[in-house]
PDB file of C-alpha atoms in Angstrom:
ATOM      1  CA  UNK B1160      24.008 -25.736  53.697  1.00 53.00           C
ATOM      2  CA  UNK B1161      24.843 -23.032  51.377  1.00 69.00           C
ATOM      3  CA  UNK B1162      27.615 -22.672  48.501  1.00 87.00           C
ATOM      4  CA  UNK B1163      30.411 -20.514  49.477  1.00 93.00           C
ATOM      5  CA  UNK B1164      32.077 -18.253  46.496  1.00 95.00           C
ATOM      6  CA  UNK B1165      35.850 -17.338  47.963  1.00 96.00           C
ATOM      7  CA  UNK B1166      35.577 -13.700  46.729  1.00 96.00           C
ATOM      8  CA  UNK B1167      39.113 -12.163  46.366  1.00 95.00           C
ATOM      9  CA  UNK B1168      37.773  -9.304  47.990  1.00 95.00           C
ATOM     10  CA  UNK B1169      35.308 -10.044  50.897  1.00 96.00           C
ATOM     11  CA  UNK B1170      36.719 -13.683  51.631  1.00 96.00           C
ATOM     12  CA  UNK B1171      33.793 -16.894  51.180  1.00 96.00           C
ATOM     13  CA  UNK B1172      30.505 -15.517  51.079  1.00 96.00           C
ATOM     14  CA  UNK B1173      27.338 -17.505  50.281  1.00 96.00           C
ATOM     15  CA  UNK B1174      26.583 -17.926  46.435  1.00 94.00           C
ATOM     16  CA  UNK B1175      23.157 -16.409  46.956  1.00 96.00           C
ATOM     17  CA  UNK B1176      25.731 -12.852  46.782  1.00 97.00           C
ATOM     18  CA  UNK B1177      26.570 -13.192  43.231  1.00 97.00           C
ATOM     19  CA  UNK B1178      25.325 -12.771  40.170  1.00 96.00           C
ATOM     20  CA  UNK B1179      27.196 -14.587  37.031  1.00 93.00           C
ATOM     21  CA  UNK B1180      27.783 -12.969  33.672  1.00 90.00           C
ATOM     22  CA  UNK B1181      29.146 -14.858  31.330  1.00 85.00           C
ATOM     23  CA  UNK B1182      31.901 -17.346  30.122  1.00 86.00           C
ATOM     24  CA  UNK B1183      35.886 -15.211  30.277  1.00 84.00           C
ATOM     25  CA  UNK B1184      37.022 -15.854  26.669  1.00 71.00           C
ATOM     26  CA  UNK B1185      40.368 -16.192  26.231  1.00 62.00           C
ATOM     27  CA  UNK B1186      40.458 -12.627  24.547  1.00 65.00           C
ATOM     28  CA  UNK B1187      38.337  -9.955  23.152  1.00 64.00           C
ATOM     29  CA  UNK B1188      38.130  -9.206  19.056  1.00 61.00           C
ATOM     30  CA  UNK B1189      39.513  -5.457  18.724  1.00 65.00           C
ATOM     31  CA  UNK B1190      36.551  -3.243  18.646  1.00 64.00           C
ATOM     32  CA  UNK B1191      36.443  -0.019  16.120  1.00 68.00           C
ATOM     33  CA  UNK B1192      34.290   0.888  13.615  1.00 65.00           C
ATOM     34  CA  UNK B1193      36.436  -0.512  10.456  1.00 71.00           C
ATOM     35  CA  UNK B1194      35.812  -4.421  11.746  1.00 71.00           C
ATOM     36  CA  UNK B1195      33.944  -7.071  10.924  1.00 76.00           C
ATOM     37  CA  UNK B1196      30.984  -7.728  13.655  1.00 78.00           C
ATOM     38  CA  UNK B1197      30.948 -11.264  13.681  1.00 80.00           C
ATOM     39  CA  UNK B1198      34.021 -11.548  16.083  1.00 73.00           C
ATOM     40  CA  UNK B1199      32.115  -9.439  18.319  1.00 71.00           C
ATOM     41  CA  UNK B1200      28.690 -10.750  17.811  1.00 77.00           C
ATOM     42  CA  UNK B1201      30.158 -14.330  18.322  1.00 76.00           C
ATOM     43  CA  UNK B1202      31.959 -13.175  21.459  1.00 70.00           C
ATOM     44  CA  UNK B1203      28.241 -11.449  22.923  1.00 73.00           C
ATOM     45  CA  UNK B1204      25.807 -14.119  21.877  1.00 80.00           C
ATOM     46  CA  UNK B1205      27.755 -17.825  21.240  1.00 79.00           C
ATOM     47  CA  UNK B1206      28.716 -19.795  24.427  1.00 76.00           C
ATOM     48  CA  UNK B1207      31.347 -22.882  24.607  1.00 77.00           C
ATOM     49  CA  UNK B1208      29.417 -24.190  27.769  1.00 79.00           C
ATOM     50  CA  UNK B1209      32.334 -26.601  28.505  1.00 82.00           C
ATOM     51  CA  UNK B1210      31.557 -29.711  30.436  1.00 92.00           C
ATOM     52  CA  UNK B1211      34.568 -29.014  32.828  1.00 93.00           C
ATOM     53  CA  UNK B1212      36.822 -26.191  33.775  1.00 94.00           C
ATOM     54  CA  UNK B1213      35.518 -23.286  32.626  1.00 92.00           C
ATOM     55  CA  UNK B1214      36.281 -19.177  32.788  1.00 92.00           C
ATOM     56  CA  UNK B1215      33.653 -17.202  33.865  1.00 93.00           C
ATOM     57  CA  UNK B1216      33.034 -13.686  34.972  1.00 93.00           C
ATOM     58  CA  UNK B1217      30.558 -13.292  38.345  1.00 95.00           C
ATOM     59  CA  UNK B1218      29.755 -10.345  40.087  1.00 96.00           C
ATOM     60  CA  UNK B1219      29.404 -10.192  43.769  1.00 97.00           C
ATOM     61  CA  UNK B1220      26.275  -8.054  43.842  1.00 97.00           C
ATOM     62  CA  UNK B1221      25.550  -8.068  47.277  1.00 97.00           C
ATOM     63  CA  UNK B1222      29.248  -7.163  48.738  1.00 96.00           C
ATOM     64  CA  UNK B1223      31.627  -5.487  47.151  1.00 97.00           C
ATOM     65  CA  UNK B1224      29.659  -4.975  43.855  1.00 97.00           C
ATOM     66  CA  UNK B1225      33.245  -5.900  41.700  1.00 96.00           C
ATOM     67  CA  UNK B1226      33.578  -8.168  39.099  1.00 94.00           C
ATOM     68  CA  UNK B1227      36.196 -10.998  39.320  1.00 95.00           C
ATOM     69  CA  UNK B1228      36.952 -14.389  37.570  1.00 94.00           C
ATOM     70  CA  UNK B1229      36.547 -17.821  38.094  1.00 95.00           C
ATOM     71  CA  UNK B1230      37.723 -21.235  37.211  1.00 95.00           C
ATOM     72  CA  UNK B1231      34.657 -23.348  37.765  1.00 94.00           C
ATOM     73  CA  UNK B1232      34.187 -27.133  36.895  1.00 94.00           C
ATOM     74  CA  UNK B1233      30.673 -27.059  35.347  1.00 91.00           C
ATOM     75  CA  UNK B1234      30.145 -30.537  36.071  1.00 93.00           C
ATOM     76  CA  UNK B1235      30.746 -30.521  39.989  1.00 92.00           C
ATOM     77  CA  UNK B1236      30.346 -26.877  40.480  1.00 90.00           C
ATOM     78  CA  UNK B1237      33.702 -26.641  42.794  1.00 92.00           C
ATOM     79  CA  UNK B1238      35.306 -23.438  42.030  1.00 94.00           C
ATOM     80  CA  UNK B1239      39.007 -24.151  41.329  1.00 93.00           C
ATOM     81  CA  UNK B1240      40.098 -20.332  41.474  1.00 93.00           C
ATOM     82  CA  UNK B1241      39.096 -16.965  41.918  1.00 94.00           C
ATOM     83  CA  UNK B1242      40.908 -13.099  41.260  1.00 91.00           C
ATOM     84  CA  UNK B1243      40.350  -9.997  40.988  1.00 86.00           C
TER      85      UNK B1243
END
């Protein structure tokens, strides 16, 4: 039996559809040229990898092609919430 993903634009669609892309921080470091880079480098290249809920951005690559977050328990894998 397959994994559904409840996209919040195409409805539950098997997982094999999506592609993830990374953990949704909280917020993004402002990004023009008189910063430092370590806010941004930490934000690109550092992951929390939370044992628990977690914020993550996935892709549903073989539907509607949009990206979309979700609140997924890392331990259990049950996807709490989804949107657009």
């Amino acid at each position: 039996m397959s994994t559904l993903i409840p996209c919040p634009h195409c409805g539950d669609r098997p997982v094999q559809e999506f592609r993830y892309g990374s953990e949704a921080p909280a917020s993004r470091p402002q990004t023009d040229s008189s910063i430092d880079p370590a806010p941004l480098s930490s934000l690109l290249y550092d992951s929390v990898n939370p044992k628990g809920l977690a914020s993550e951005w996935w892709q549903h690559t073989a539907g509607c092609r949009l990206w979309f977050a979700i609140q997924r328990d890392t331990a259990t894998d049950l996807i709490a919430e989804t949107s657009a």
